[in-house]
Short mmCIF file of C-alpha atoms in Angstrom, two decimals:
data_model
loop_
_atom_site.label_atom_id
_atom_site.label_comp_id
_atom_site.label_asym_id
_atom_site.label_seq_id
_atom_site.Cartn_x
_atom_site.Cartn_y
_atom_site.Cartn_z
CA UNK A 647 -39.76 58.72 -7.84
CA UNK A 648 -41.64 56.76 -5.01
CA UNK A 649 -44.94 58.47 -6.11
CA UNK A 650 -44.12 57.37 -9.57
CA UNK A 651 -43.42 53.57 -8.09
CA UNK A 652 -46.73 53.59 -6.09
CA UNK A 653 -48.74 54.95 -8.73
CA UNK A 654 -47.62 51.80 -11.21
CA UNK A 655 -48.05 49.44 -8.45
CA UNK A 656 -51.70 50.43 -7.74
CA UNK A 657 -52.33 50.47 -11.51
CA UNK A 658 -51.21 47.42 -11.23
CA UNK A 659 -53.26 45.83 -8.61
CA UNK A 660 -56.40 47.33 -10.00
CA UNK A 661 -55.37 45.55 -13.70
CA UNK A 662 -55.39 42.54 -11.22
CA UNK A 663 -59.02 42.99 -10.28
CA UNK A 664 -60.21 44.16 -13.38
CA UNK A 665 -59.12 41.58 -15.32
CA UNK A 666 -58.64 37.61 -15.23
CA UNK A 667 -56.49 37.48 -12.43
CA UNK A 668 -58.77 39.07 -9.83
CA UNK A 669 -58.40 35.79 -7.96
CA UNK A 670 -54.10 37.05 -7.43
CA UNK A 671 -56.01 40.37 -6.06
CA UNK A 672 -57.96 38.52 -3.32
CA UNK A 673 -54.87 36.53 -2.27
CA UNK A 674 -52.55 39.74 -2.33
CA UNK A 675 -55.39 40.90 -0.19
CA UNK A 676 -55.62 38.21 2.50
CA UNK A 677 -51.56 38.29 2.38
CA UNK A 678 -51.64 42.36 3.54
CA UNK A 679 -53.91 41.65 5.84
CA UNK A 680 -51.93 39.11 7.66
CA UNK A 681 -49.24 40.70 7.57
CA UNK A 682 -50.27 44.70 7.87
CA UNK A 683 -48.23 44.94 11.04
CA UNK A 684 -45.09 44.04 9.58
CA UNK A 685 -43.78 47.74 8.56
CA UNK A 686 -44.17 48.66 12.64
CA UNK A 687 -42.26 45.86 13.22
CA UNK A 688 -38.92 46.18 11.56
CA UNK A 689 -39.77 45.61 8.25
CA UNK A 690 -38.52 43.25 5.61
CA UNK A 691 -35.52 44.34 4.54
CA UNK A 692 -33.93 42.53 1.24
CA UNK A 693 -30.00 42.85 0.41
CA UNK A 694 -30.51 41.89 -2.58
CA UNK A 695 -32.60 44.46 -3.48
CA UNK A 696 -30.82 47.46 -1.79
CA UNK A 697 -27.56 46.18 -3.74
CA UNK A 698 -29.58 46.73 -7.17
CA UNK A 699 -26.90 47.92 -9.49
CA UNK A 700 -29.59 51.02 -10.32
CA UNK A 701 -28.61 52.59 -6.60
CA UNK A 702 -25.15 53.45 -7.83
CA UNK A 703 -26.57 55.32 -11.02
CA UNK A 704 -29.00 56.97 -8.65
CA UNK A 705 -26.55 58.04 -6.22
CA UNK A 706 -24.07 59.13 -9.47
CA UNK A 707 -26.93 61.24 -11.03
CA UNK A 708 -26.54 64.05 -8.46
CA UNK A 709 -24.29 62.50 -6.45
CA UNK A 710 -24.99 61.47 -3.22
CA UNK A 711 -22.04 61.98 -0.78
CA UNK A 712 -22.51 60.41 2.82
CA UNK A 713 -19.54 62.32 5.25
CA UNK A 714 -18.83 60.88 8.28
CA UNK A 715 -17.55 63.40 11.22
CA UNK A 716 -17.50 60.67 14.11
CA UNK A 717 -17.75 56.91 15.17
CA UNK A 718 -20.87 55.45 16.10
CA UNK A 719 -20.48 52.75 17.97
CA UNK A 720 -22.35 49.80 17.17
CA UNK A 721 -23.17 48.83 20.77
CA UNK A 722 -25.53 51.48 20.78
CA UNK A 723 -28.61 52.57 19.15
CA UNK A 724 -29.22 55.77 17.70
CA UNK A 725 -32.10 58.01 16.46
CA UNK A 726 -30.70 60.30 13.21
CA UNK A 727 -32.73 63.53 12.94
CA UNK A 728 -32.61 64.10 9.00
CA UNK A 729 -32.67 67.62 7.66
CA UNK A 730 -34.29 69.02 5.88
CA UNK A 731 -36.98 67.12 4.10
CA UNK A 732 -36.53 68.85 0.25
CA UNK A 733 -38.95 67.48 -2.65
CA UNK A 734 -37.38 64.52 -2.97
CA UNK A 735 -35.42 63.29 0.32
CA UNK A 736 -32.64 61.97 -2.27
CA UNK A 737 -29.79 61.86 0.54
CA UNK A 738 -31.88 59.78 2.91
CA UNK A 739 -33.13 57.00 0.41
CA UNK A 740 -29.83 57.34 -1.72
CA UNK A 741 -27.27 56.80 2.08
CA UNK A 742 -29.80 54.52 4.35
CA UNK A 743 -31.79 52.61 1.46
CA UNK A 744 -28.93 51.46 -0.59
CA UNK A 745 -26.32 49.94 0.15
CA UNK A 746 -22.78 49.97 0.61
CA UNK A 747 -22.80 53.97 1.60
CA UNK A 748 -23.68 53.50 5.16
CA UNK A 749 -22.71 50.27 5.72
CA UNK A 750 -18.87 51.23 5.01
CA UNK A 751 -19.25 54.31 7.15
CA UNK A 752 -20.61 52.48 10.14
CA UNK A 753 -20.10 48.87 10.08
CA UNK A 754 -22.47 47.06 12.75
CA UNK A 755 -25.58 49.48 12.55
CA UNK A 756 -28.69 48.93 10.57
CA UNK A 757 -30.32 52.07 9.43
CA UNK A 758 -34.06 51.91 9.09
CA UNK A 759 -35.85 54.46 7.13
CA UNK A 760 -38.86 55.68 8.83
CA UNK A 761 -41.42 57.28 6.37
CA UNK A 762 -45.23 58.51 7.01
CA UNK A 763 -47.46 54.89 7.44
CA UNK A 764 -49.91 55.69 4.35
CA UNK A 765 -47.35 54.24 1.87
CA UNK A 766 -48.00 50.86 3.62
CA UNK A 767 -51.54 50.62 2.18
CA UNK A 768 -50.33 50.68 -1.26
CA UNK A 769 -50.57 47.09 -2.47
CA UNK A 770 -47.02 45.97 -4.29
CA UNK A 771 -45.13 48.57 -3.26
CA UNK A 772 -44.96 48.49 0.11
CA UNK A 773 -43.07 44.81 -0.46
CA UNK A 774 -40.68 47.19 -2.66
CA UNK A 775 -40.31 49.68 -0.16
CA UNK A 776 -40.08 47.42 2.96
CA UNK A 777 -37.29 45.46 1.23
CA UNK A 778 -35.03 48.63 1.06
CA UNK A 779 -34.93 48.95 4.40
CA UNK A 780 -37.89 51.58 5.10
CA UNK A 781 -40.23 51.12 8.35
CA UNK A 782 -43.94 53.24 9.36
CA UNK A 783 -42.45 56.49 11.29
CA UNK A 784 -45.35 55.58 13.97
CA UNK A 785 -44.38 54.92 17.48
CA UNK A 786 -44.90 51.65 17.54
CA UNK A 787 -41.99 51.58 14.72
CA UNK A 788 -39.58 53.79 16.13
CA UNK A 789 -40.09 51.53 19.81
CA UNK A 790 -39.13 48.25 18.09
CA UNK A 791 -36.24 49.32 16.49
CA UNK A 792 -34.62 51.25 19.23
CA UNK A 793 -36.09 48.33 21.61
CA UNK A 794 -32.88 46.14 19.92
CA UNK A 795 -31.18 45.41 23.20
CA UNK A 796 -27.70 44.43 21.76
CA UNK A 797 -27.49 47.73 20.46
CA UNK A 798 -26.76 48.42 16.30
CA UNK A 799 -29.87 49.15 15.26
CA UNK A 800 -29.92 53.10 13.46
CA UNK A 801 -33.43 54.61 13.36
CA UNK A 802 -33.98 57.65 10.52
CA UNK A 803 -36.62 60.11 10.79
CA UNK A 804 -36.76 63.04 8.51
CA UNK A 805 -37.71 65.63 11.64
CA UNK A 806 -39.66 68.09 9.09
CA UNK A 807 -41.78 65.83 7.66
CA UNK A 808 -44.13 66.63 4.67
CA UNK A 809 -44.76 69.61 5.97
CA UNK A 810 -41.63 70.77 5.25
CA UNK A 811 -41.62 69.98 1.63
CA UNK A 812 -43.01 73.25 1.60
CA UNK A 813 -40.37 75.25 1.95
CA UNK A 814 -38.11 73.36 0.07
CA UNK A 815 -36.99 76.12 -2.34
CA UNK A 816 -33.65 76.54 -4.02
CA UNK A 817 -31.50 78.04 -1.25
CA UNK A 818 -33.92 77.40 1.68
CA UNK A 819 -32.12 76.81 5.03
CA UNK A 820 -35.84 77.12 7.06
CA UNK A 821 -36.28 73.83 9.18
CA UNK A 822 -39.61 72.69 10.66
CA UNK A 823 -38.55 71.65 14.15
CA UNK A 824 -39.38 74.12 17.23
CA UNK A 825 -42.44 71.97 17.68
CA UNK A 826 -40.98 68.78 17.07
CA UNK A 827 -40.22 67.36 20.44
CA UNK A 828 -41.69 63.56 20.01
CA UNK A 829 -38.24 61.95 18.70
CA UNK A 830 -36.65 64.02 21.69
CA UNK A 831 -39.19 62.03 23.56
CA UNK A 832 -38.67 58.79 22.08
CA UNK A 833 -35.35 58.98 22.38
CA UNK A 834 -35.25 59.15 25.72
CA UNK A 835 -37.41 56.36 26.66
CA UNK A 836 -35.20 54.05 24.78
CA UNK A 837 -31.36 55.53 25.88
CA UNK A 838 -30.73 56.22 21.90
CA UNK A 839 -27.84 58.72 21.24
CA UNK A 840 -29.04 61.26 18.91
CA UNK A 841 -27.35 62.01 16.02
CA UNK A 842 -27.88 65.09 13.88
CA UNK A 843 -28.14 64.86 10.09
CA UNK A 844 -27.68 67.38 8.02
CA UNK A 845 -28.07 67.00 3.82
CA UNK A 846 -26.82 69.99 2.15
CA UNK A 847 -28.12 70.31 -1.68
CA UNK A 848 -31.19 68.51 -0.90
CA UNK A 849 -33.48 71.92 -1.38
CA UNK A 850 -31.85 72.72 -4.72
CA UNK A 851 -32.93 69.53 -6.81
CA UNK A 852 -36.17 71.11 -7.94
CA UNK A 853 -37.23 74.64 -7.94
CA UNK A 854 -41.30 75.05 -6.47
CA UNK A 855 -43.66 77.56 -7.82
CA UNK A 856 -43.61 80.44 -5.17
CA UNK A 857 -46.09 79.74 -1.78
CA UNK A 858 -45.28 82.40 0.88
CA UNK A 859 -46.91 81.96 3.88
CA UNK A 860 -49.99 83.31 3.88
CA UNK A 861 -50.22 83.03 0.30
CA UNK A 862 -53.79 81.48 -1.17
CA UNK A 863 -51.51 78.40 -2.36
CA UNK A 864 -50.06 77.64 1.24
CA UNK A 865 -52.93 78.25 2.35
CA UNK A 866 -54.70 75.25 0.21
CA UNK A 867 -51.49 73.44 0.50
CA UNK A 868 -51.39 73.18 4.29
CA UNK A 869 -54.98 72.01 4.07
CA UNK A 870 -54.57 69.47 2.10
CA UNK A 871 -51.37 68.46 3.87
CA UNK A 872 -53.50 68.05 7.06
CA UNK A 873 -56.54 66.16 5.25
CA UNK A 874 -54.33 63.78 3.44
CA UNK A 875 -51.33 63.28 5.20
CA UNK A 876 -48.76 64.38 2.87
CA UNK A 877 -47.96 68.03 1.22
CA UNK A 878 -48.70 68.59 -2.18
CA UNK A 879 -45.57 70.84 -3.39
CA UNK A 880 -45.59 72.10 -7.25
CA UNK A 881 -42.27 71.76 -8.41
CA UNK A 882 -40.45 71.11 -11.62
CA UNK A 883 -36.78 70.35 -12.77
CA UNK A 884 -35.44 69.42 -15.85
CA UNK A 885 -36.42 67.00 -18.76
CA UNK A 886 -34.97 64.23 -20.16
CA UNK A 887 -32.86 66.17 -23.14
CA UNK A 888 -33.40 69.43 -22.53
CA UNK A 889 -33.08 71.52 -19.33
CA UNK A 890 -36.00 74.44 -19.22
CA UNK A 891 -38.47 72.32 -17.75
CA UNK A 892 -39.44 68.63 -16.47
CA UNK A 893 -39.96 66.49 -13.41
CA UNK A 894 -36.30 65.03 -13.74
CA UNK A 895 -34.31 66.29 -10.41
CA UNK A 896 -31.10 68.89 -11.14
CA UNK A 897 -27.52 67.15 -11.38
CA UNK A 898 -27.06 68.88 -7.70
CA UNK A 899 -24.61 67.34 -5.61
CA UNK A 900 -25.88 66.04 -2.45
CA UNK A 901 -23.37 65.72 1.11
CA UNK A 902 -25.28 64.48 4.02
CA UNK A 903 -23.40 64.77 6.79
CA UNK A 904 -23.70 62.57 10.10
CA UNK A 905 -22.65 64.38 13.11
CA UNK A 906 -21.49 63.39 16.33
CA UNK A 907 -23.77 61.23 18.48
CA UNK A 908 -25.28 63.01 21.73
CA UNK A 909 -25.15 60.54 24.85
CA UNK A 910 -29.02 60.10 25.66
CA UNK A 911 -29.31 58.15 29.02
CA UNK A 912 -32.73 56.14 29.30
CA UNK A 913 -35.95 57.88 30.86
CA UNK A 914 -38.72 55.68 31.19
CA UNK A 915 -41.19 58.64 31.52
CA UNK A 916 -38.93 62.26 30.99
CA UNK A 917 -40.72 65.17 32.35
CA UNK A 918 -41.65 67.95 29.79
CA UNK A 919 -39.16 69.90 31.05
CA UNK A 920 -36.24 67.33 30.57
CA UNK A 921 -37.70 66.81 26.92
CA UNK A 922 -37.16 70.86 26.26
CA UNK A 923 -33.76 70.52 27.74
CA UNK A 924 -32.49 68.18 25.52
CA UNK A 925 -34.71 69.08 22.29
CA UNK A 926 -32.41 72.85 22.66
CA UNK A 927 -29.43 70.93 22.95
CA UNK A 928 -29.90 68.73 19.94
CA UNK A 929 -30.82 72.39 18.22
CA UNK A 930 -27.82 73.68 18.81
CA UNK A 931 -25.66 70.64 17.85
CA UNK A 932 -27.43 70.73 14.79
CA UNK A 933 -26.53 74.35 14.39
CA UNK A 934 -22.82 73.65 14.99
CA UNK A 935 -22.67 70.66 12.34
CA UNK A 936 -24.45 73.12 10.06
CA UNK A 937 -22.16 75.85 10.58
CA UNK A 938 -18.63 73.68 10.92
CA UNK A 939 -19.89 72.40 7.43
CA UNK A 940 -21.90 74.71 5.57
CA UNK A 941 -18.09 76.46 3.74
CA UNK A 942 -17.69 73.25 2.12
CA UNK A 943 -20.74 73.40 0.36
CA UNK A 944 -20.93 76.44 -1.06
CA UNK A 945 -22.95 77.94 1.30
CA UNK A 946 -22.35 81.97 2.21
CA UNK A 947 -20.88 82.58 5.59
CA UNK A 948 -23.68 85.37 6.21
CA UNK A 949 -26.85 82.66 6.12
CA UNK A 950 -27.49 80.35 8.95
CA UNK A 951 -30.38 77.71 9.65
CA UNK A 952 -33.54 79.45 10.88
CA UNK A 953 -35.71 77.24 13.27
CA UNK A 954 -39.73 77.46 12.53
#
């Protein structure tokens, strides 16, 4: 859907330059440049626009379920680690992009959205995407949020990142996240509790031609993922009135549940082997919310996570 969004805005923008109106182009143009640091600096978030009447279709469709398993205490600030990625991340832009799901759960935080810093360059839509409440998933980013020193402030970071995409098949419980030690790391420069997310049904909105490791696809896939920034994934769904093939996500229900927040006290510069300690712990909290929840959800006792 945001690749969809992005792809009409730049059509748009080059329409601009192409046509009479080039003179809009070169303004739009001085305008990002003045204001290119905004997305690393909280953003521009409009509630207006995350109220949009379309969110509560969007979370319908599936539907998006946000399950809360603890208090989070707005005095704080937390990092959520968001698993897994899937195609489409539907149950992190569906429960910290629109509003009122996690604003009724956890009145007093502001959840920001962090997402790779390339969709910033596109002209138009990163207005659209800043106003929903989505920030760069740089450093700079993640410090200024969790810099908020009257606590309430919520970052989001999807922990496999496009990378994961990958293995985003129907039934998938594979999470990209051994090596992923930098929002351990961030976390505890800045004292943020961490908060395991887990969003089961995410993997089984779209179903992704077969690319075993190893294969000549992930191969090429991984590749491109490292020249461009972003993975490539070839997946379909349904259509529009008939179910065999399309881009159109399944009617999967989605529950993304927030567990309990894991005290992190602040460590201006945490050794590498205080960064381990805590990036196992967080794994195995993770593990347990999986595991307490995964019976609800239709998911066989025999399968468990499996940590890549």
């Amino acid at each position: 859907f945001l690749s969809l969004v992005a792809e009409f805005c730049c059509g748009f923008f080059v329409i601009l330059i192409l046509g009479n109106f080039w003179f809009l182009a070169v303004l739009y143009l001085l305008w990002l440049y003045l204001d290119w640091e905004t997305p690393c600096a909280g953003g521009r978030r409009s509630q207006w626009v995350r109220s949009w009447t379309v969110w509560k279709y969007f979370r319908e469709y599936f539907p998006i379920h946000l399950i809360k398993t603890s208090e989070l205490n707005p005095n704080h600030n937390y990092l959520l680690g968001f698993h897994p990625h899937g195609v489409l991340v539907a149950g992190a832009f569906g429960n910290f992009c629109t509003d009122p799901p996690f604003k009724n759960l956890f009145p007093g935080l502001t959840p920001y959205l962090h997402i790779m810093p390339i969709w910033f360059g596109c002209p138009f839509f990163r207005e659209y995407i800043m106003s929903a409440g989505m920030v760069s998933a740089s450093k700079e980013s993640v410090s200024y949020v969790l810099n908020n020193e009257g606590g309430g402030h919520a970052s989001v970071i999807v922990i496999g990142g496009a990378e994961e995409s990958l293995n985003a098949h129907p039934g998938s419980l594979t999470l990209n996240i051994l090596k992923r030690k930098g929002f351990i790391k961030m976390a505890l420069k800045h004292g943020a509790h961490l908060v395991p997310v887990f969003s089961f049904g995410e993997n089984e909105l779209f179903k992704q031609v077969a690319n075993p490791k190893g294969s000549w696809l992930r191969n090429v896939q991984e590749k491109l993922q490292k020249i461009m920034g972003f993975a490539l994934p070839l997946f379909h769904a349904r259509g529009v009135f008939q179910y065999s093939f399309g881009l159109i996500p399944y009617r999967q229900p989605i529950h993304t549940v927030v567990g309990s927040p894991i005290p992190v006290k602040q460590n201006l510069n945490p050794t590498t082997e205080e960064i381990d300690q805590l990036h196992a712990l967080y794994l195995q909290k993770l593990k347990n919310l999986f595991e307490e929840h995964k019976s609800n959800y239709g998911i066989p006792v025999h399968k468990s996570l499996i940590f890549e």
